[in-house]
Amino acid sequence: MLGSHEIRARYLNFFQKENHVIIPSSSLLPENDPTTLFTGSGMQPMVPYLLGESHSLGVRIVDSQKCFRSQDIEEVGDNRHTTFFEMLGNWSLGDYFKTEQISWMFEFLTNPEIGLGLDARRLYFTCFRGNQEIGIPQDTDSAELWQKLLQEKNIDAKIVDWSERDGMQAGRIFYYDEKKNWWSRAGIPGKMPVGEPGGPDTEMFWDFNPECGENHLDGATDIVKFGNVCHVNCDCGRFLEIGNNVFMQYHRTESGFELLPQTNVDFGGGLERLAAAVRNDADVFNIDLFDGMKAVLEQASGQRYADYVPEITKSFRVILDHLRAAAFLIADNAIPSNKDQGYFTRRLIRRSIRYAHMLGIQKNFCAAIAEETIKTYASAYPQLIEQKKLIISELEKEETKFKRTIEHGIKKFNEITKLMPANSAIPTEEIFDLYQSYGFSLEITQELATEKNLVVNETEFRTYLKQHQDQSRAGSEQKFKGGLADHSEMSVKYHTATHLLHAAVLKILGAHAVQKGSNITPERLRFDFAHGDKLTAEQIKAVEDLVNAAIARDYSVTFQIIPVAEAKAKKAIGLFAGKYEEMVKVYTVGDPEGLPDANSTAPTFSREFCGGPHVEHTGIIGHFKIVKEEAVSAGVRRIKAIVE
Ligand code: SER
């Protein structure tokens, strides 16, 4: 059977033979992209070239890109989610299009000599249904191309417009809407900021359980007859998406969608998922890349993964995924810390330690797992060997530090429970203290309680936790109330104008131009910011114009109360020195779901730590005018502005 390294190599070779240049994976930490913390897809580093910039290596590129999706941390535990994965990718930068891509993919998936040798009877495909409202037609080309290739193999390939009511209808190729068959970094067409590229896609699926026919799988083991409900995009686990061909040919404009100057192909397929399909085992954690790490974990815990005891399986998956990700992140210099990317490395390691605790692992184990990760990936990612010392020492350090906290917690637990008779309930406020001050998850406390025949009232704990969160929310509302001289209507307008101005100087002058001070009265705003030189007349005009454009766009102004870590991940600007768990208030001008970026016309214009209050819509602010620009001290400039 083909191993994962061989699958990667075959893929790269296959496309190299079709005149693609193999490029190495970019870092997990994007280099020139302030909009995101991590590289989460293969195409991310390719965006400039998809938009038309010329690539020095030509118009056909192929690679295997390391990816990390922090938003999936909590999802890990089922048979297919991982935070780290490798995405095999090939690109046509204005060169070939659908015909070549689809026939190459089919060949790669099914050819046993140079590809994966997958049984074509177990492959399914989806295409874009089209959307008249935005003027994008149905992708009949792709559907017919797949159909022809399947028919050449004597496979009945019915094309079906999928609907919940009618189900699969014995189809093989299905049309779905933009929620499933449209790809852009921002998601569906309606969410794309102006300038963002995207397009219809056609996805490929593997059927792990053809014996189900059109029935539905429950828990990937028992077949349940649910009539029409199961379909290729169902998440019961029967079908797995193994690759996505995006026909990146549009970009969003102010008024809708326009064709890009070139038609591109952006293919991405998860290596782990392709390997699972080749093994015909829906559990991605059974692929060979995890063998070494799994063996170490089995040894350390005395448990066998293959026994599939639910909580044990979940702990294994979390640890395997998280420590592999942590090793790769450290190799790319995301050192465990309390901020930015390092915060996620820390979170991954700490979660692994907690889950290891549940497996009964006492000794330090992170370094041993990392050794295996490095060994497994040494030839594909030699950088791991170069960074081995750093990876091992950072893991050791973090593990020792976090275990000390846990040990203190255990001591505390023993003190609390020393005199408690068997079967009594531990006071919820104590459980909460363990959670809050010692980093104990409820599971850890529960486990210690079980050992001592004590009871944990889970419902009460959750209620307590919620009350506490509500309180700290109210607390941060209070804490952030200040900041303005008064809350008159004019001051509130000036306050929002200050956020627009802050965002505007950052966009026009650069990321260094952060706020250094602010003072607002009902007559004017005063805003100090870091910048060395006097602003030119053009720069003043550009800043003014941008603020006025933001006013004219009548953005909504909304706030959220979220943990500091989340606010930072969402690119909130402004000083905030609190703990990462602390709840803070952030104000967003524009789309609260999007990320602000340097682009002047992004749907999310600004996001800032702030107590408020603000206007609800920027449109009511009036006309913004800079009346003075001067120096305050070395490297700090001051703007005074009014609205009329
Ligand atoms: N950009 C697409 C994805 O990430 C294909 O590479 O799925």
XYZ file of C-alpha atoms and ligand atoms in Angstrom:
651
model
C 0.000 0.000 0.000
C 1.172 3.517 -0.769
C 2.498 5.388 2.250
C 1.906 9.086 2.823
C 5.400 10.134 1.756
C 4.979 8.219 -1.444
C 1.596 9.808 -2.083
C 3.184 13.244 -1.708
C 6.064 12.276 -3.982
C 3.772 10.787 -6.633
C 1.646 13.908 -6.643
C 4.626 16.223 -7.053
C 6.112 14.000 -9.784
C 2.830 13.686 -11.600
C 2.488 17.434 -11.940
C 6.167 17.967 -12.562
C 5.759 15.738 -15.616
C 2.980 18.068 -16.706
C 5.515 20.902 -16.656
C 4.839 22.226 -13.172
C 7.678 23.594 -11.057
C 7.867 22.114 -7.554
C 8.170 24.791 -4.876
C 8.907 24.199 -1.178
C 6.273 24.786 1.481
C 6.031 28.327 2.848
C 6.179 28.997 6.577
C 3.134 28.385 8.772
C 3.523 32.036 9.752
C 2.605 34.102 6.704
C 5.330 36.488 5.695
C 3.686 39.434 4.010
C 0.085 38.986 4.944
C -1.114 41.017 7.913
C -4.670 39.696 7.570
C -4.058 36.337 9.163
C -1.933 34.689 11.852
C -1.355 31.362 10.104
C -1.096 29.821 6.671
C -4.374 27.909 6.576
C -4.463 26.782 2.961
C -2.083 26.056 0.156
C -3.294 28.962 -1.929
C -2.685 31.622 0.697
C 0.920 32.324 -0.314
C -0.204 32.242 -3.978
C -2.775 35.039 -3.814
C -0.658 37.755 -5.479
C -0.014 35.447 -8.453
C -3.655 34.450 -8.766
C -4.441 38.155 -8.977
C -2.040 38.567 -11.869
C 1.430 39.261 -10.476
C 3.917 37.199 -12.443
C 5.569 34.270 -10.669
C 9.297 33.961 -11.279
C 8.949 30.188 -11.763
C 6.280 30.362 -14.428
C 2.595 29.631 -14.756
C 2.475 26.032 -13.489
C 3.324 25.457 -9.852
C 2.971 22.427 -7.581
C 3.719 21.979 -3.891
C 2.819 20.443 -0.569
C 2.047 23.257 1.851
C 2.045 22.989 5.644
C -1.197 24.397 7.002
C -2.492 25.208 10.473
C -6.103 26.041 11.318
C -6.369 27.395 14.844
C -10.137 27.583 14.563
C -10.263 23.772 14.498
C -8.550 23.213 17.869
C -11.789 22.274 19.613
C -12.928 20.096 16.705
C -10.052 17.669 17.052
C -11.178 14.345 18.456
C -13.281 12.889 15.640
C -11.807 10.703 12.925
C -10.907 13.441 10.457
C -10.229 16.857 11.997
C -6.662 17.990 12.527
C -5.309 21.488 13.165
C -2.136 20.820 11.199
C -2.195 19.189 7.802
C -0.388 19.166 4.525
C -2.210 20.467 1.521
C -1.111 19.194 -1.852
C -1.607 21.993 -4.333
C -1.222 22.728 -7.990
C -1.813 26.003 -9.747
C -2.420 27.280 -13.176
C -1.637 30.968 -13.164
C -3.641 31.981 -16.198
C -2.533 28.872 -18.100
C -4.543 25.610 -18.325
C -8.126 25.388 -17.095
C -10.918 22.900 -16.403
C -10.278 20.274 -19.088
C -6.661 19.633 -18.149
C -7.171 19.890 -14.407
C -10.084 17.492 -14.261
C -8.523 14.863 -16.477
C -5.182 15.047 -14.636
C -6.930 14.726 -11.284
C -8.922 11.742 -12.433
C -5.769 10.140 -13.748
C -3.851 10.886 -10.554
C -6.557 9.489 -8.316
C -7.205 6.331 -10.278
C -3.977 5.311 -12.031
C -2.243 2.611 -9.964
C 1.169 3.093 -11.650
C 1.733 6.829 -11.361
C -1.147 7.898 -9.138
C -3.099 6.533 -6.194
C -4.942 3.663 -7.844
C -8.250 4.513 -6.175
C -11.302 2.602 -7.363
C -13.234 5.062 -9.538
C -16.522 3.431 -8.554
C -16.038 4.876 -5.102
C -15.343 8.414 -6.202
C -18.039 11.098 -6.173
C -17.931 14.685 -7.378
C -19.670 17.972 -6.717
C -19.928 21.102 -8.868
C -21.314 24.619 -8.552
C -25.029 25.008 -9.198
C -24.663 28.619 -10.337
C -26.282 31.722 -8.949
C -28.188 34.036 -11.264
C -28.364 36.812 -8.699
C -24.636 37.341 -8.873
C -24.396 36.400 -12.528
C -22.296 33.244 -12.089
C -23.425 30.364 -14.314
C -23.790 26.679 -13.432
C -20.531 24.775 -13.868
C -21.819 22.282 -16.413
C -18.340 22.022 -17.980
C -16.866 20.359 -14.909
C -19.847 18.056 -14.390
C -19.674 16.860 -17.983
C -15.910 16.393 -17.879
C -16.177 14.115 -14.822
C -19.082 12.298 -16.414
C -17.122 11.549 -19.555
C -14.124 10.221 -17.617
C -16.344 7.985 -15.494
C -18.230 6.706 -18.497
C -14.931 5.759 -20.134
C -14.526 3.398 -17.198
C -18.064 2.086 -17.720
C -19.345 3.792 -14.615
C -22.862 5.091 -14.693
C -22.371 8.763 -13.877
C -25.668 10.501 -13.410
C -25.542 14.257 -12.834
C -28.017 15.354 -10.181
C -29.051 18.708 -8.763
C -28.837 17.796 -5.110
C -31.612 18.813 -2.758
C -32.431 17.799 0.752
C -35.826 16.600 -0.347
C -34.723 14.353 -3.168
C -31.414 13.078 -1.813
C -28.747 11.405 -3.924
C -31.100 9.917 -6.523
C -28.448 7.382 -7.495
C -26.285 10.217 -8.763
C -22.501 10.343 -8.986
C -21.978 14.039 -9.750
C -23.959 16.627 -7.816
C -24.635 20.316 -8.063
C -24.587 22.251 -4.795
C -24.873 25.942 -4.002
C -22.115 28.395 -3.027
C -22.003 27.199 0.560
C -20.399 24.018 -0.738
C -18.992 24.719 -4.170
C -17.522 28.156 -4.103
C -14.110 28.955 -2.707
C -12.514 32.157 -1.528
C -10.491 32.878 1.577
C -13.484 34.727 2.955
C -16.003 31.977 2.138
C -19.229 32.463 0.143
C -19.444 35.231 -2.504
C -21.430 37.539 -0.192
C -18.634 37.555 2.382
C -15.827 38.424 0.002
C -14.231 41.842 0.447
C -13.692 44.006 -2.613
C -10.596 42.802 -4.460
C -10.740 39.247 -3.075
C -10.386 36.474 -5.679
C -12.652 33.424 -5.703
C -14.548 31.088 -7.936
C -16.663 27.993 -8.345
C -15.044 24.742 -7.345
C -15.461 21.073 -8.003
C -14.746 18.697 -5.143
C -13.841 15.014 -5.063
C -15.109 12.573 -2.455
C -14.208 9.057 -1.376
C -16.888 6.623 -0.256
C -15.698 4.561 2.697
C -18.914 2.585 2.997
C -20.466 1.803 -0.367
C -22.439 -0.996 1.291
C -24.734 1.678 2.740
C -26.278 2.426 -0.635
C -28.360 5.527 -0.076
C -28.734 4.924 3.643
C -27.177 6.942 6.356
C -24.357 6.016 8.667
C -24.559 6.645 12.337
C -21.288 6.996 14.158
C -19.553 5.411 11.178
C -20.540 1.976 12.385
C -24.270 1.336 12.468
C -26.301 1.801 9.361
C -29.503 3.673 9.986
C -32.157 3.877 7.336
C -32.872 7.562 7.076
C -34.182 7.511 3.555
C -32.787 10.399 1.570
C -30.768 12.232 4.162
C -27.277 10.987 3.426
C -25.286 12.690 0.718
C -21.652 13.307 -0.114
C -21.472 16.444 2.021
C -23.189 14.747 4.975
C -20.947 14.650 8.022
C -21.817 11.132 9.149
C -18.358 10.011 8.110
C -19.226 7.818 5.159
C -17.900 10.235 2.538
C -14.730 12.257 2.851
C -13.753 15.221 0.713
C -10.302 14.453 -0.639
C -9.650 17.417 -2.881
C -10.938 20.673 -4.209
C -10.353 22.160 -7.659
C -11.063 25.872 -7.533
C -11.536 27.708 -10.783
C -10.335 31.017 -9.545
C -11.623 33.306 -12.233
C -13.569 36.091 -10.475
C -12.907 38.884 -8.094
C -15.268 40.931 -6.022
C -15.836 44.527 -7.081
C -17.885 47.317 -5.503
C -20.880 46.332 -7.581
C -20.600 42.551 -7.945
C -18.240 40.114 -9.593
C -15.914 40.544 -12.490
C -13.621 38.168 -14.315
C -9.995 38.339 -13.241
C -7.526 39.266 -15.979
C -6.586 35.570 -16.086
C -8.337 32.258 -15.417
C -6.574 30.266 -12.710
C -6.766 26.794 -11.242
C -6.163 26.354 -7.530
C -6.198 22.747 -6.421
C -5.907 21.744 -2.783
C -6.114 18.246 -1.359
C -5.308 17.159 2.192
C -2.463 14.650 2.174
C -3.784 12.951 5.311
C -7.221 12.518 3.794
C -5.873 11.145 0.523
C -3.813 8.682 2.544
C -6.945 7.669 4.483
C -8.754 7.019 1.200
C -5.853 4.917 -0.082
C -5.981 2.869 3.136
C -9.761 2.825 2.903
C -9.922 3.576 6.602
C -11.912 6.664 7.538
C -9.762 7.362 10.581
C -7.004 9.745 9.471
C -5.153 9.011 12.705
C -4.473 5.514 11.389
C -2.274 6.700 8.533
C 1.426 5.928 8.703
C 2.490 9.489 9.558
C 1.154 8.946 13.076
C 2.628 5.450 13.621
C 5.814 6.528 15.399
C 4.115 9.092 17.625
C 1.309 6.666 18.406
C 3.765 3.972 19.490
C 5.402 6.382 21.956
C 2.017 7.338 23.332
C 0.925 3.715 23.654
C 4.113 2.926 25.491
C 3.772 5.898 27.835
C 0.110 5.305 28.612
C -0.108 1.526 28.481
C -3.220 1.936 26.286
C -3.832 0.725 22.764
C -5.279 3.122 20.222
C -6.771 0.260 18.225
C -8.991 -0.698 21.148
C -11.149 2.312 20.348
C -12.304 3.104 23.858
C -14.047 6.448 23.226
C -12.322 8.750 25.759
C -8.955 7.126 25.133
C -9.327 7.464 21.385
C -10.144 11.143 21.764
C -7.148 11.773 24.044
C -4.838 10.035 21.572
C -6.157 12.090 18.677
C -5.843 15.385 20.521
C -2.266 14.657 21.577
C -1.165 13.314 18.183
C -2.600 16.280 16.365
C -1.597 18.976 18.825
C 1.994 17.926 19.385
C 2.636 17.420 15.709
C 1.273 20.917 15.106
C 3.312 22.350 18.001
C 6.538 20.846 16.620
C 5.926 22.382 13.198
C 4.913 25.720 14.713
C 8.028 25.927 16.864
C 10.132 25.027 13.828
C 8.614 28.100 12.175
C 9.457 30.137 15.286
C 6.039 30.303 16.919
C 7.564 29.839 20.372
C 5.082 29.138 23.218
C 4.116 32.501 24.721
C 1.160 34.594 25.750
C 0.777 36.427 22.524
C 0.139 36.144 18.834
C 0.975 32.833 17.220
C 2.941 31.613 20.242
C -0.264 31.685 22.249
C -1.641 28.918 20.065
C 1.516 26.825 20.384
C 1.151 27.124 24.155
C -2.515 26.197 24.026
C -1.780 23.096 21.925
C 0.902 21.890 24.322
C -1.188 22.539 27.427
C -4.193 20.777 25.983
C -1.995 17.788 25.119
C -0.708 17.638 28.670
C -4.215 17.677 30.065
C -5.282 14.870 27.775
C -2.134 12.914 28.604
C -3.044 13.279 32.237
C -6.372 11.618 31.476
C -4.460 8.755 29.858
C -2.587 8.355 33.118
C 0.750 9.609 31.758
C 2.880 10.949 34.593
C 6.336 11.470 33.099
C 7.274 14.152 30.597
C 6.319 12.793 27.197
C 6.160 15.770 24.794
C 9.806 15.628 23.752
C 9.609 11.895 23.009
C 6.621 12.459 20.748
C 8.376 15.364 19.047
C 11.415 13.153 18.384
C 9.093 10.829 16.483
C 7.449 13.703 14.615
C 10.863 14.906 13.528
C 11.918 11.405 12.486
C 8.711 10.870 10.533
C 9.022 14.126 8.615
C 12.804 14.399 8.397
C 13.117 13.820 4.679
C 10.103 15.876 3.645
C 10.778 18.770 6.050
C 14.516 18.862 6.868
C 13.892 22.134 8.660
C 12.539 20.069 11.550
C 15.984 18.535 11.977
C 17.629 21.936 11.887
C 15.230 23.171 14.539
C 15.255 19.976 16.579
C 17.053 21.460 19.576
C 14.648 24.357 19.752
C 11.563 22.143 19.365
C 12.637 19.747 22.089
C 13.750 22.414 24.540
C 10.636 24.545 24.128
C 8.380 21.543 24.609
C 10.293 20.444 27.696
C 10.162 23.934 29.152
C 6.462 24.356 28.579
C 5.629 20.899 29.843
C 7.617 21.318 33.051
C 6.115 24.728 33.689
C 2.556 23.627 33.095
C 2.944 20.446 35.096
C 4.109 22.489 38.055
C 0.850 24.415 37.885
C -1.045 21.165 37.737
C 0.914 19.770 40.679
C 0.037 22.809 42.737
C -3.538 22.164 41.755
C -3.378 18.562 42.911
C -1.974 19.697 46.231
C -4.797 22.159 46.529
C -7.294 19.452 45.582
C -5.952 17.186 48.315
C -6.238 19.960 50.880
C -9.815 20.700 49.907
C -10.899 17.089 49.993
C -8.825 15.800 52.925
C -11.659 15.719 55.422
C -14.476 14.991 53.032
C -16.316 11.712 53.620
C -16.816 9.347 50.677
C -19.672 10.159 48.310
C -19.891 13.789 49.346
C -19.916 16.567 46.767
C -16.948 18.898 46.349
C -18.098 22.532 46.793
C -18.534 24.081 43.383
C -16.641 27.253 44.256
C -13.589 25.083 45.005
C -13.921 23.324 41.662
C -14.135 26.710 40.066
C -11.020 27.893 41.870
C -9.127 24.849 40.573
C -10.340 25.713 37.109
C -9.575 29.398 37.334
C -6.313 29.474 39.287
C -4.763 26.078 38.538
C -5.817 25.463 34.972
C -7.801 22.348 35.872
C -10.367 21.354 33.303
C -13.529 19.851 34.746
C -12.378 16.456 33.448
C -9.209 16.534 35.549
C -11.145 17.401 38.717
C -13.724 14.765 37.896
C -11.071 12.151 37.545
C -9.356 13.007 40.814
C -12.769 13.034 42.479
C -13.608 9.585 41.172
C -10.360 8.218 42.581
C -11.393 9.499 45.984
C -15.038 8.498 45.691
C -16.175 12.090 45.676
C -18.822 13.754 43.591
C -18.592 16.683 41.190
C -21.790 18.458 40.324
C -21.225 19.220 36.685
C -24.422 21.186 36.081
C -23.768 23.383 39.079
C -20.206 23.986 37.906
C -21.398 25.035 34.459
C -23.966 27.409 35.950
C -21.277 28.843 38.222
C -18.887 29.268 35.318
C -21.521 31.043 33.285
C -22.429 33.371 36.145
C -18.788 34.219 36.579
C -18.364 34.919 32.887
C -21.455 37.150 32.912
C -20.054 39.004 35.901
C -16.693 39.574 34.338
C -18.443 40.736 31.210
C -20.384 43.280 33.219
C -17.108 44.137 34.948
C -15.348 44.874 31.714
C -18.288 47.002 30.577
C -17.732 49.045 33.730
C -13.981 49.143 33.367
C -14.208 50.450 29.838
C -16.791 53.104 30.452
C -14.264 55.917 30.892
C -12.093 57.455 28.227
C -14.255 60.329 27.079
C -14.607 63.753 28.659
C -18.354 63.359 28.429
C -20.906 61.293 26.591
C -22.530 64.103 24.669
C -23.629 63.343 21.138
C -20.735 65.314 19.659
C -18.132 63.559 21.820
C -19.490 60.203 20.777
C -19.217 61.197 17.110
C -15.640 62.382 17.682
C -14.879 59.127 19.433
C -15.922 57.041 16.427
C -14.138 59.510 14.125
C -10.992 58.840 16.189
C -11.262 55.118 15.404
C -11.648 55.918 11.716
C -8.651 58.235 11.891
C -6.532 55.625 13.688
C -7.380 53.011 11.052
C -6.758 55.552 8.282
C -3.262 56.569 9.436
C -2.327 52.895 9.747
C -3.561 52.216 6.241
C -1.999 55.326 4.681
C 1.236 55.724 6.658
C 1.884 52.098 7.623
C 1.584 49.713 10.538
C 4.014 51.720 12.694
C 1.606 54.652 13.016
C -0.135 53.397 16.156
C -2.082 55.532 18.591
C -0.054 57.243 21.294
C -2.747 59.351 22.855
C -6.213 60.764 22.372
C -8.323 63.504 23.786
C -11.888 64.281 22.843
C -14.157 67.215 23.622
C -17.523 68.120 22.050
C -15.599 70.624 19.864
C -12.760 68.587 18.358
C -10.631 65.477 18.524
C -6.917 65.342 19.206
C -5.017 62.246 18.186
C -1.338 61.420 18.756
C 0.383 58.662 16.835
C 3.845 57.235 16.164
C 5.402 58.707 13.040
C 8.773 60.307 12.431
C 8.137 62.907 9.761
C 5.814 65.778 9.214
C 2.899 64.640 7.096
C 2.905 65.967 3.541
C -0.135 67.783 2.188
C -0.883 64.691 0.092
C -0.758 62.410 3.105
C -3.066 64.688 5.081
C -5.475 64.737 2.179
C -5.295 60.944 1.757
C -6.062 60.412 5.454
C -8.932 62.885 5.343
C -10.346 61.328 2.186
C -10.182 57.853 3.623
C -11.999 58.874 6.805
C -14.647 60.659 4.740
C -14.997 57.643 2.462
C -15.562 55.462 5.545
C -18.206 57.927 6.739
C -19.838 57.892 3.315
C -19.958 54.091 3.327
C -22.085 54.329 6.463
C -20.451 51.331 8.143
C -22.202 49.824 11.143
C -20.346 50.146 14.453
C -20.763 47.188 16.782
C -18.978 45.714 19.754
C -18.197 42.250 21.086
C -16.948 41.162 24.490
C -14.432 38.396 23.969
C -11.209 37.066 25.515
C -8.051 39.076 24.789
C -6.620 36.166 22.828
C -9.596 36.112 20.517
C -9.529 39.891 20.119
C -5.886 39.694 19.089
C -6.587 36.849 16.699
C -9.292 39.040 15.214
C -6.707 41.764 14.658
C -8.019 44.267 17.168
C -5.664 47.244 17.395
C -4.790 49.378 20.368
C -2.959 48.748 23.568
C -4.183 46.052 25.783
C -1.917 44.573 28.394
C -4.396 42.225 30.097
C -4.171 38.488 30.531
C -5.076 36.415 27.552
C -8.132 34.891 29.207
C -9.491 38.262 30.321
C -12.673 39.454 28.652
C -12.390 42.696 26.733
C -14.605 44.867 24.629
C -13.706 45.474 21.010
C -15.449 47.808 18.601
C -15.682 46.978 14.914
C -16.427 49.487 12.187
C -17.877 47.462 9.333
C -18.437 43.707 9.061
C -18.044 42.186 12.565
C -17.285 38.782 10.999
C -14.404 39.974 8.814
C -10.826 40.890 9.596
C -9.585 44.447 9.205
C -6.624 44.787 6.888
C -4.476 47.354 5.169
C -6.912 47.482 2.263
C -8.737 50.819 2.336
C -12.004 49.368 1.142
C -12.121 46.192 3.242
C -15.642 45.431 4.536
C -14.187 45.516 8.044
C -12.683 48.986 8.283
C -11.407 48.906 11.841
C -11.398 46.853 15.023
C -10.102 48.306 18.249
C -9.962 47.582 21.971
C -12.287 50.187 23.430
C -14.931 50.805 26.060
C -17.153 52.955 23.862
C -19.556 54.556 23.477
C -19.786 54.967 19.722
C -22.302 55.975 17.092
C -24.215 53.092 15.521
C -23.455 54.095 11.937
C -20.549 56.101 10.608
C -22.851 58.020 8.245
C -24.065 60.367 10.961
C -20.597 61.667 11.817
C -20.588 64.447 9.201
C -17.665 65.786 7.180
C -14.234 65.140 8.678
C -11.527 67.795 8.409
C -7.960 67.887 9.699
C -7.259 71.384 11.044
C -3.752 70.950 12.382
C -0.815 68.535 12.136
C 2.190 69.026 14.388
C 4.948 67.301 16.368
C 4.421 66.402 20.025
C 7.793 64.806 20.704
C 10.424 62.879 18.775
C 8.612 60.239 16.715
C 5.108 61.310 17.768
C 2.799 63.486 15.657
C -0.501 65.077 16.616
C -3.579 65.659 14.501
C -6.421 67.951 15.488
C -9.597 67.463 13.545
C -13.195 68.565 13.500
C -16.387 67.256 11.981
C -18.829 69.607 10.331
N -7.909 27.008 -1.951
C -8.605 25.756 -1.894
C -8.700 25.196 -0.504
O -8.028 25.661 0.390
C -7.909 24.764 -2.786
O -6.532 24.875 -2.665
O -9.459 24.302 -0.282
